[in-house]
Structure formats: structure tokens, C-alpha cells
């Protein structure tokens, strides 16, 4: 995995994020190359995961271009141009089922 993805996965894992999944869209999607999906244990945990990802990527010189859903913590989207991160609460992740929606993407990491 590339350095950016490794930093994201490590940040999620460090804060006890669950069900980490990295999908590769490089050859199938013009919006981004990789998508990272994970589950937070609470809205505060999801926010802490998002904060940790932002901090780790800043250390690599990466700045996010957008963030959505941070205040309620149900579904936080972090946009880093070529990588988009989705931090869900369990119920929200089960409802939207992005893994099924994007079943054509190549799975490159799962924990």
C-alpha cells in the first residue's frame, strides 16, 4: 500500500476503528483512486478517527480538500483528492452498504 493509505489505516487502527476496507478504483472511477471505509464505535470515536487521519496526513504534507458529516459523526467523509475516506457508525454503514454499491472495485486491504 502507498504511504497515504498506510497512514490512514494506521490512524483508524490506532483509535480502534473497525471493519477497515480499502478499495481500488484507479482504473474504474475518475473521481478518486482509492476509497477507505471504516466503522467507528460512537460519534465521538468517528470524529476522533477523522481527526487522527487529518493529523497523520498533514505530517505527510497532505491536505484534505473537503469534509462532510463531521459534526454529527454518523458518516464522516474526508476527501483527499485521490483518496476518499468514509467513517461510519455501524447502523449507517449497514444502511448505505457502500461495499455492495461498489462491488466492482478491487479490494486491496481488509481488516
mmCIF file of N, CA and C in Angstrom:
data_model
loop_
_atom_site.group_PDB
_atom_site.id
_atom_site.type_symbol
_atom_site.label_atom_id
_atom_site.label_comp_id
_atom_site.label_asym_id
_atom_site.label_seq_id
_atom_site.Cartn_x
_atom_site.Cartn_y
_atom_site.Cartn_z
ATOM 1 N N UNK A 1 0.837 -1.187 0.000
ATOM 2 C CA UNK A 1 0.000 0.000 0.000
ATOM 3 C C UNK A 1 0.877 1.243 0.000
ATOM 4 N N UNK A 2 0.368 2.269 -0.610
ATOM 5 C CA UNK A 2 1.116 3.517 -0.633
ATOM 6 C C UNK A 2 1.099 4.178 0.738
ATOM 7 N N UNK A 3 2.014 5.119 0.921
ATOM 8 C CA UNK A 3 2.222 5.767 2.218
ATOM 9 C C UNK A 3 0.949 6.440 2.759
ATOM 10 N N UNK A 4 0.200 7.098 1.901
ATOM 11 C CA UNK A 4 -1.019 7.790 2.328
ATOM 12 C C UNK A 4 -2.053 6.790 2.870
ATOM 13 N N UNK A 5 -2.248 5.709 2.151
ATOM 14 C CA UNK A 5 -3.202 4.688 2.583
ATOM 15 C C UNK A 5 -2.726 4.040 3.881
ATOM 16 N N UNK A 6 -1.442 3.756 3.966
ATOM 17 C CA UNK A 6 -0.895 3.165 5.201
ATOM 18 C C UNK A 6 -1.142 4.076 6.401
ATOM 19 N N UNK A 7 -0.930 5.381 6.234
ATOM 20 C CA UNK A 7 -1.142 6.335 7.326
ATOM 21 C C UNK A 7 -2.611 6.371 7.739
ATOM 22 N N UNK A 8 -3.507 6.301 6.772
ATOM 23 C CA UNK A 8 -4.944 6.307 7.067
ATOM 24 C C UNK A 8 -5.325 5.053 7.841
ATOM 25 N N UNK A 9 -4.892 3.902 7.356
ATOM 26 C CA UNK A 9 -5.220 2.631 8.015
ATOM 27 C C UNK A 9 -4.640 2.592 9.431
ATOM 28 N N UNK A 10 -3.417 3.054 9.594
ATOM 29 C CA UNK A 10 -2.797 3.081 10.928
ATOM 30 C C UNK A 10 -3.563 4.008 11.878
ATOM 31 N N UNK A 11 -4.006 5.157 11.378
ATOM 32 C CA UNK A 11 -4.771 6.097 12.213
ATOM 33 C C UNK A 11 -6.090 5.467 12.652
ATOM 34 N N UNK A 12 -6.764 4.813 11.737
ATOM 35 C CA UNK A 12 -8.031 4.149 12.074
ATOM 36 C C UNK A 12 -7.789 3.055 13.105
ATOM 37 N N UNK A 13 -6.798 2.234 12.847
ATOM 38 C CA UNK A 13 -6.493 1.109 13.736
ATOM 39 C C UNK A 13 -6.086 1.605 15.127
ATOM 40 N N UNK A 14 -5.305 2.663 15.173
ATOM 41 C CA UNK A 14 -4.837 3.214 16.450
ATOM 42 C C UNK A 14 -5.991 3.636 17.344
ATOM 43 N N UNK A 15 -7.062 4.164 16.734
ATOM 44 C CA UNK A 15 -8.210 4.633 17.509
ATOM 45 C C UNK A 15 -9.345 3.607 17.536
ATOM 46 N N UNK A 16 -8.991 2.370 17.280
ATOM 47 C CA UNK A 16 -9.928 1.245 17.418
ATOM 48 C C UNK A 16 -11.090 1.290 16.429
ATOM 49 N N UNK A 17 -10.852 1.885 15.258
ATOM 50 C CA UNK A 17 -11.855 1.798 14.203
ATOM 51 C C UNK A 17 -11.986 0.344 13.771
ATOM 52 N N UNK A 18 -13.148 -0.022 13.299
ATOM 53 C CA UNK A 18 -13.431 -1.415 12.966
ATOM 54 C C UNK A 18 -13.739 -1.580 11.483
ATOM 55 N N UNK A 19 -13.676 -2.824 11.041
ATOM 56 C CA UNK A 19 -14.071 -3.198 9.679
ATOM 57 C C UNK A 19 -13.438 -2.287 8.622
ATOM 58 N N UNK A 20 -12.128 -2.189 8.658
ATOM 59 C CA UNK A 20 -11.403 -1.327 7.724
ATOM 60 C C UNK A 20 -11.360 -2.010 6.360
ATOM 61 N N UNK A 21 -11.709 -1.259 5.346
ATOM 62 C CA UNK A 21 -11.723 -1.771 3.974
ATOM 63 C C UNK A 21 -11.136 -0.712 3.049
ATOM 64 N N UNK A 22 -10.200 -1.125 2.192
ATOM 65 C CA UNK A 22 -9.636 -0.220 1.196
ATOM 66 C C UNK A 22 -9.971 -0.776 -0.180
ATOM 67 N N UNK A 23 -10.599 0.060 -0.994
ATOM 68 C CA UNK A 23 -10.997 -0.325 -2.342
ATOM 69 C C UNK A 23 -10.194 0.471 -3.359
ATOM 70 N N UNK A 24 -9.820 -0.185 -4.446
ATOM 71 C CA UNK A 24 -9.047 0.438 -5.524
ATOM 72 C C UNK A 24 -9.973 0.731 -6.698
ATOM 73 N N UNK A 25 -10.106 2.000 -7.023
ATOM 74 C CA UNK A 25 -10.928 2.449 -8.146
ATOM 75 C C UNK A 25 -10.076 3.014 -9.279
ATOM 76 N N UNK A 26 -8.786 2.859 -9.203
ATOM 77 C CA UNK A 26 -7.863 3.556 -10.089
ATOM 78 C C UNK A 26 -8.223 3.431 -11.569
ATOM 79 N N UNK A 27 -8.656 2.276 -11.988
ATOM 80 C CA UNK A 27 -8.943 2.083 -13.410
ATOM 81 C C UNK A 27 -10.438 2.145 -13.729
ATOM 82 N N UNK A 28 -11.282 2.392 -12.714
ATOM 83 C CA UNK A 28 -12.722 2.340 -12.955
ATOM 84 C C UNK A 28 -13.473 3.609 -12.593
ATOM 85 N N UNK A 29 -12.828 4.580 -11.951
ATOM 86 C CA UNK A 29 -13.536 5.747 -11.438
ATOM 87 C C UNK A 29 -12.662 6.984 -11.628
ATOM 88 N N UNK A 30 -13.231 8.032 -12.184
ATOM 89 C CA UNK A 30 -12.452 9.249 -12.395
ATOM 90 C C UNK A 30 -12.492 10.189 -11.186
ATOM 91 N N UNK A 31 -13.308 9.884 -10.175
ATOM 92 C CA UNK A 31 -13.421 10.774 -9.022
ATOM 93 C C UNK A 31 -12.299 10.596 -8.016
ATOM 94 N N UNK A 32 -11.841 9.356 -7.831
ATOM 95 C CA UNK A 32 -10.749 9.092 -6.894
ATOM 96 C C UNK A 32 -10.121 7.747 -7.242
ATOM 97 N N UNK A 33 -8.917 7.516 -6.724
ATOM 98 C CA UNK A 33 -8.222 6.252 -6.976
ATOM 99 C C UNK A 33 -8.536 5.195 -5.931
ATOM 100 N N UNK A 34 -8.625 5.617 -4.665
ATOM 101 C CA UNK A 34 -8.837 4.684 -3.566
ATOM 102 C C UNK A 34 -9.941 5.207 -2.649
ATOM 103 N N UNK A 35 -10.662 4.272 -2.049
ATOM 104 C CA UNK A 35 -11.671 4.589 -1.048
ATOM 105 C C UNK A 35 -11.374 3.760 0.180
ATOM 106 N N UNK A 36 -11.381 4.413 1.331
ATOM 107 C CA UNK A 36 -11.202 3.725 2.607
ATOM 108 C C UNK A 36 -12.518 3.844 3.363
ATOM 109 N N UNK A 37 -13.000 2.708 3.855
ATOM 110 C CA UNK A 37 -14.245 2.674 4.625
ATOM 111 C C UNK A 37 -13.933 2.044 5.973
ATOM 112 N N UNK A 38 -14.469 2.627 7.029
ATOM 113 C CA UNK A 38 -14.306 2.022 8.351
ATOM 114 C C UNK A 38 -15.512 2.354 9.212
ATOM 115 N N UNK A 39 -15.573 1.687 10.354
ATOM 116 C CA UNK A 39 -16.673 1.880 11.286
ATOM 117 C C UNK A 39 -16.132 2.391 12.615
ATOM 118 N N UNK A 40 -16.718 3.471 13.091
ATOM 119 C CA UNK A 40 -16.405 3.985 14.418
ATOM 120 C C UNK A 40 -17.372 3.403 15.433
ATOM 121 N N UNK A 41 -16.970 3.381 16.684
ATOM 122 C CA UNK A 41 -17.786 2.779 17.737
ATOM 123 C C UNK A 41 -18.826 3.748 18.307
ATOM 124 N N UNK A 42 -18.647 5.038 18.069
ATOM 125 C CA UNK A 42 -19.587 6.075 18.518
ATOM 126 C C UNK A 42 -19.327 7.316 17.674
ATOM 127 N N UNK A 43 -20.206 8.311 17.796
ATOM 128 C CA UNK A 43 -19.980 9.538 17.026
ATOM 129 C C UNK A 43 -18.673 10.211 17.437
ATOM 130 N N UNK A 44 -18.363 10.199 18.733
ATOM 131 C CA UNK A 44 -17.091 10.795 19.199
ATOM 132 C C UNK A 44 -15.889 10.006 18.690
ATOM 133 N N UNK A 45 -16.008 8.682 18.669
ATOM 134 C CA UNK A 45 -14.919 7.860 18.149
ATOM 135 C C UNK A 45 -14.719 8.136 16.660
ATOM 136 N N UNK A 46 -15.817 8.269 15.919
ATOM 137 C CA UNK A 46 -15.716 8.586 14.487
ATOM 138 C C UNK A 46 -15.022 9.927 14.267
ATOM 139 N N UNK A 47 -15.380 10.919 15.074
ATOM 140 C CA UNK A 47 -14.735 12.234 14.972
ATOM 141 C C UNK A 47 -13.255 12.140 15.319
ATOM 142 N N UNK A 48 -12.923 11.363 16.350
ATOM 143 C CA UNK A 48 -11.520 11.195 16.739
ATOM 144 C C UNK A 48 -10.737 10.501 15.632
ATOM 145 N N UNK A 49 -11.344 9.520 14.983
ATOM 146 C CA UNK A 49 -10.695 8.840 13.853
ATOM 147 C C UNK A 49 -10.431 9.840 12.734
ATOM 148 N N UNK A 50 -11.430 10.648 12.402
ATOM 149 C CA UNK A 50 -11.253 11.667 11.351
ATOM 150 C C UNK A 50 -10.141 12.644 11.714
ATOM 151 N N UNK A 51 -10.102 13.073 12.978
ATOM 152 C CA UNK A 51 -9.056 13.993 13.429
ATOM 153 C C UNK A 51 -7.672 13.356 13.319
ATOM 154 N N UNK A 52 -7.577 12.082 13.704
ATOM 155 C CA UNK A 52 -6.292 11.368 13.659
ATOM 156 C C UNK A 52 -5.818 11.204 12.210
ATOM 157 N N UNK A 53 -6.737 10.890 11.318
ATOM 158 C CA UNK A 53 -6.384 10.772 9.898
ATOM 159 C C UNK A 53 -5.856 12.105 9.391
ATOM 160 N N UNK A 54 -6.560 13.175 9.703
ATOM 161 C CA UNK A 54 -6.131 14.500 9.252
ATOM 162 C C UNK A 54 -4.743 14.841 9.788
ATOM 163 N N UNK A 55 -4.512 14.563 11.062
ATOM 164 C CA UNK A 55 -3.209 14.855 11.666
ATOM 165 C C UNK A 55 -2.087 14.054 10.997
ATOM 166 N N UNK A 56 -2.309 12.756 10.800
ATOM 167 C CA UNK A 56 -1.281 11.900 10.192
ATOM 168 C C UNK A 56 -0.989 12.306 8.753
ATOM 169 N N UNK A 57 -2.027 12.678 8.017
ATOM 170 C CA UNK A 57 -1.797 13.072 6.633
ATOM 171 C C UNK A 57 -1.155 14.450 6.526
ATOM 172 N N UNK A 58 -1.433 15.326 7.466
ATOM 173 C CA UNK A 58 -0.742 16.627 7.490
ATOM 174 C C UNK A 58 0.757 16.419 7.668
ATOM 175 N N UNK A 59 1.124 15.435 8.500
ATOM 176 C CA UNK A 59 2.537 15.114 8.698
ATOM 177 C C UNK A 59 3.194 14.670 7.392
ATOM 178 N N UNK A 60 2.399 14.118 6.486
ATOM 179 C CA UNK A 60 2.905 13.696 5.169
ATOM 180 C C UNK A 60 2.798 14.807 4.126
ATOM 181 N N UNK A 61 2.297 15.979 4.558
ATOM 182 C CA UNK A 61 2.142 17.095 3.630
ATOM 183 C C UNK A 61 0.858 17.043 2.821
ATOM 184 N N UNK A 62 -0.091 16.225 3.247
ATOM 185 C CA UNK A 62 -1.366 16.075 2.542
ATOM 186 C C UNK A 62 -2.432 16.926 3.217
ATOM 187 N N UNK A 63 -3.184 17.672 2.440
ATOM 188 C CA UNK A 63 -4.277 18.483 2.959
ATOM 189 C C UNK A 63 -5.588 17.975 2.371
ATOM 190 N N UNK A 64 -6.604 17.914 3.196
ATOM 191 C CA UNK A 64 -7.906 17.472 2.686
ATOM 192 C C UNK A 64 -8.536 18.605 1.882
ATOM 193 N N UNK A 65 -9.304 18.222 0.883
ATOM 194 C CA UNK A 65 -9.980 19.212 0.055
ATOM 195 C C UNK A 65 -11.431 19.386 0.477
ATOM 196 N N UNK A 66 -11.913 18.483 1.337
ATOM 197 C CA UNK A 66 -13.283 18.612 1.807
ATOM 198 C C UNK A 66 -13.580 17.653 2.936
ATOM 199 N N UNK A 67 -14.601 18.022 3.702
ATOM 200 C CA UNK A 67 -15.078 17.158 4.787
ATOM 201 C C UNK A 67 -16.587 17.348 4.888
ATOM 202 N N UNK A 68 -17.289 16.264 5.101
ATOM 203 C CA UNK A 68 -18.747 16.305 5.279
ATOM 204 C C UNK A 68 -19.113 15.443 6.470
ATOM 205 N N UNK A 69 -20.141 15.824 7.192
ATOM 206 C CA UNK A 69 -20.718 14.998 8.233
ATOM 207 C C UNK A 69 -19.973 14.956 9.552
ATOM 208 N N UNK A 70 -18.969 15.782 9.707
ATOM 209 C CA UNK A 70 -18.143 15.722 10.927
ATOM 210 C C UNK A 70 -18.957 16.028 12.190
ATOM 211 N N UNK A 71 -19.809 17.022 12.150
ATOM 212 C CA UNK A 71 -20.499 17.475 13.360
ATOM 213 C C UNK A 71 -21.400 16.421 13.986
ATOM 214 N N UNK A 72 -22.089 15.615 13.173
ATOM 215 C CA UNK A 72 -22.948 14.606 13.795
ATOM 216 C C UNK A 72 -22.260 13.248 13.923
ATOM 217 N N UNK A 73 -21.195 13.017 13.167
ATOM 218 C CA UNK A 73 -20.379 11.817 13.341
ATOM 219 C C UNK A 73 -21.001 10.521 12.874
ATOM 220 N N UNK A 74 -22.148 10.579 12.211
ATOM 221 C CA UNK A 74 -22.798 9.366 11.711
ATOM 222 C C UNK A 74 -22.081 8.806 10.479
ATOM 223 N N UNK A 75 -21.697 9.715 9.584
ATOM 224 C CA UNK A 75 -20.989 9.366 8.362
ATOM 225 C C UNK A 75 -20.089 10.551 8.041
ATOM 226 N N UNK A 76 -18.817 10.375 8.277
ATOM 227 C CA UNK A 76 -17.850 11.439 8.005
ATOM 228 C C UNK A 76 -17.120 11.088 6.723
ATOM 229 N N UNK A 77 -17.101 12.018 5.788
ATOM 230 C CA UNK A 77 -16.395 11.844 4.532
ATOM 231 C C UNK A 77 -15.220 12.813 4.509
ATOM 232 N N UNK A 78 -14.032 12.283 4.283
ATOM 233 C CA UNK A 78 -12.820 13.089 4.156
ATOM 234 C C UNK A 78 -12.304 12.934 2.731
ATOM 235 N N UNK A 79 -12.162 14.036 2.019
ATOM 236 C CA UNK A 79 -11.721 13.998 0.622
ATOM 237 C C UNK A 79 -10.271 14.470 0.537
ATOM 238 N N UNK A 80 -9.424 13.587 0.045
ATOM 239 C CA UNK A 80 -8.008 13.900 -0.176
ATOM 240 C C UNK A 80 -7.671 13.738 -1.656
ATOM 241 N N UNK A 81 -8.549 14.201 -2.523
ATOM 242 C CA UNK A 81 -8.421 14.132 -3.975
ATOM 243 C C UNK A 81 -8.369 12.693 -4.479
ATOM 244 N N UNK A 82 -7.225 12.046 -4.402
ATOM 245 C CA UNK A 82 -7.109 10.695 -4.946
ATOM 246 C C UNK A 82 -7.582 9.619 -3.982
ATOM 247 N N UNK A 83 -7.791 9.990 -2.720
ATOM 248 C CA UNK A 83 -8.282 9.061 -1.696
ATOM 249 C C UNK A 83 -9.464 9.708 -0.973
ATOM 250 N N UNK A 84 -10.544 8.955 -0.850
ATOM 251 C CA UNK A 84 -11.712 9.413 -0.094
ATOM 252 C C UNK A 84 -11.920 8.436 1.055
ATOM 253 N N UNK A 85 -12.112 8.979 2.254
ATOM 254 C CA UNK A 85 -12.292 8.165 3.458
ATOM 255 C C UNK A 85 -13.718 8.336 3.961
ATOM 256 N N UNK A 86 -14.367 7.212 4.271
ATOM 257 C CA UNK A 86 -15.708 7.205 4.845
ATOM 258 C C UNK A 86 -15.615 6.584 6.231
ATOM 259 N N UNK A 87 -15.974 7.346 7.263
ATOM 260 C CA UNK A 87 -16.002 6.844 8.643
ATOM 261 C C UNK A 87 -17.471 6.793 9.051
ATOM 262 N N UNK A 88 -17.974 5.591 9.234
ATOM 263 C CA UNK A 88 -19.393 5.380 9.532
ATOM 264 C C UNK A 88 -19.620 4.915 10.960
ATOM 265 N N UNK A 89 -20.799 5.160 11.464
ATOM 266 C CA UNK A 89 -21.305 4.391 12.590
ATOM 267 C C UNK A 89 -21.877 3.099 12.008
ATOM 268 N N UNK A 90 -21.916 2.054 12.784
ATOM 269 C CA UNK A 90 -22.311 0.730 12.303
ATOM 270 C C UNK A 90 -23.666 0.743 11.588
ATOM 271 N N UNK A 91 -24.671 1.339 12.223
ATOM 272 C CA UNK A 91 -26.015 1.351 11.634
ATOM 273 C C UNK A 91 -26.036 2.098 10.303
ATOM 274 N N UNK A 92 -25.315 3.181 10.221
ATOM 275 C CA UNK A 92 -25.275 3.982 8.994
ATOM 276 C C UNK A 92 -24.565 3.219 7.893
ATOM 277 N N UNK A 93 -23.472 2.557 8.231
ATOM 278 C CA UNK A 93 -22.740 1.764 7.239
ATOM 279 C C UNK A 93 -23.613 0.626 6.720
ATOM 280 N N UNK A 94 -24.324 -0.039 7.607
ATOM 281 C CA UNK A 94 -25.199 -1.128 7.188
ATOM 282 C C UNK A 94 -26.346 -0.625 6.316
ATOM 283 N N UNK A 95 -26.835 0.571 6.583
ATOM 284 C CA UNK A 95 -27.930 1.134 5.803
ATOM 285 C C UNK A 95 -27.492 1.484 4.376
ATOM 286 N N UNK A 96 -26.331 2.142 4.223
ATOM 287 C CA UNK A 96 -25.901 2.608 2.909
ATOM 288 C C UNK A 96 -25.170 1.537 2.094
ATOM 289 N N UNK A 97 -24.559 0.572 2.733
ATOM 290 C CA UNK A 97 -23.954 -0.589 2.066
ATOM 291 C C UNK A 97 -23.060 -0.214 0.869
ATOM 292 N N UNK A 98 -22.108 0.685 1.115
ATOM 293 C CA UNK A 98 -21.227 1.113 0.027
ATOM 294 C C UNK A 98 -20.438 -0.046 -0.569
ATOM 295 N N UNK A 99 -20.070 -1.022 0.269
ATOM 296 C CA UNK A 99 -19.323 -2.177 -0.236
ATOM 297 C C UNK A 99 -20.106 -2.895 -1.334
ATOM 298 N N UNK A 100 -21.416 -2.999 -1.175
ATOM 299 C CA UNK A 100 -22.249 -3.638 -2.193
ATOM 300 C C UNK A 100 -22.398 -2.743 -3.413
ATOM 301 N N UNK A 101 -22.566 -1.458 -3.156
ATOM 302 C CA UNK A 101 -22.705 -0.495 -4.245
ATOM 303 C C UNK A 101 -21.461 -0.506 -5.139
ATOM 304 N N UNK A 102 -20.295 -0.640 -4.527
ATOM 305 C CA UNK A 102 -19.030 -0.609 -5.248
ATOM 306 C C UNK A 102 -18.385 -1.987 -5.337
ATOM 307 N N UNK A 103 -19.176 -3.014 -5.517
ATOM 308 C CA UNK A 103 -18.666 -4.383 -5.539
ATOM 309 C C UNK A 103 -17.733 -4.651 -6.710
ATOM 310 N N UNK A 104 -17.733 -3.793 -7.717
ATOM 311 C CA UNK A 104 -16.835 -3.968 -8.862
ATOM 312 C C UNK A 104 -15.408 -3.478 -8.575
ATOM 313 N N UNK A 105 -15.220 -2.764 -7.463
ATOM 314 C CA UNK A 105 -13.887 -2.261 -7.123
ATOM 315 C C UNK A 105 -13.025 -3.386 -6.575
ATOM 316 N N UNK A 106 -11.731 -3.263 -6.793
ATOM 317 C CA UNK A 106 -10.787 -4.256 -6.289
ATOM 318 C C UNK A 106 -10.503 -3.986 -4.814
ATOM 319 N N UNK A 107 -10.661 -5.008 -3.991
ATOM 320 C CA UNK A 107 -10.382 -4.907 -2.565
ATOM 321 C C UNK A 107 -8.888 -5.094 -2.358
ATOM 322 N N UNK A 108 -8.213 -4.078 -1.778
ATOM 323 C CA UNK A 108 -6.761 -4.201 -1.594
ATOM 324 C C UNK A 108 -6.339 -4.350 -0.138
ATOM 325 N N UNK A 109 -7.271 -4.118 0.775
ATOM 326 C CA UNK A 109 -6.978 -4.319 2.191
ATOM 327 C C UNK A 109 -8.289 -4.482 2.938
ATOM 328 N N UNK A 110 -8.283 -5.411 3.893
ATOM 329 C CA UNK A 110 -9.458 -5.623 4.729
ATOM 330 C C UNK A 110 -9.001 -6.092 6.097
ATOM 331 N N UNK A 111 -9.557 -5.447 7.127
ATOM 332 C CA UNK A 111 -9.231 -5.862 8.495
ATOM 333 C C UNK A 111 -10.472 -5.776 9.352
#
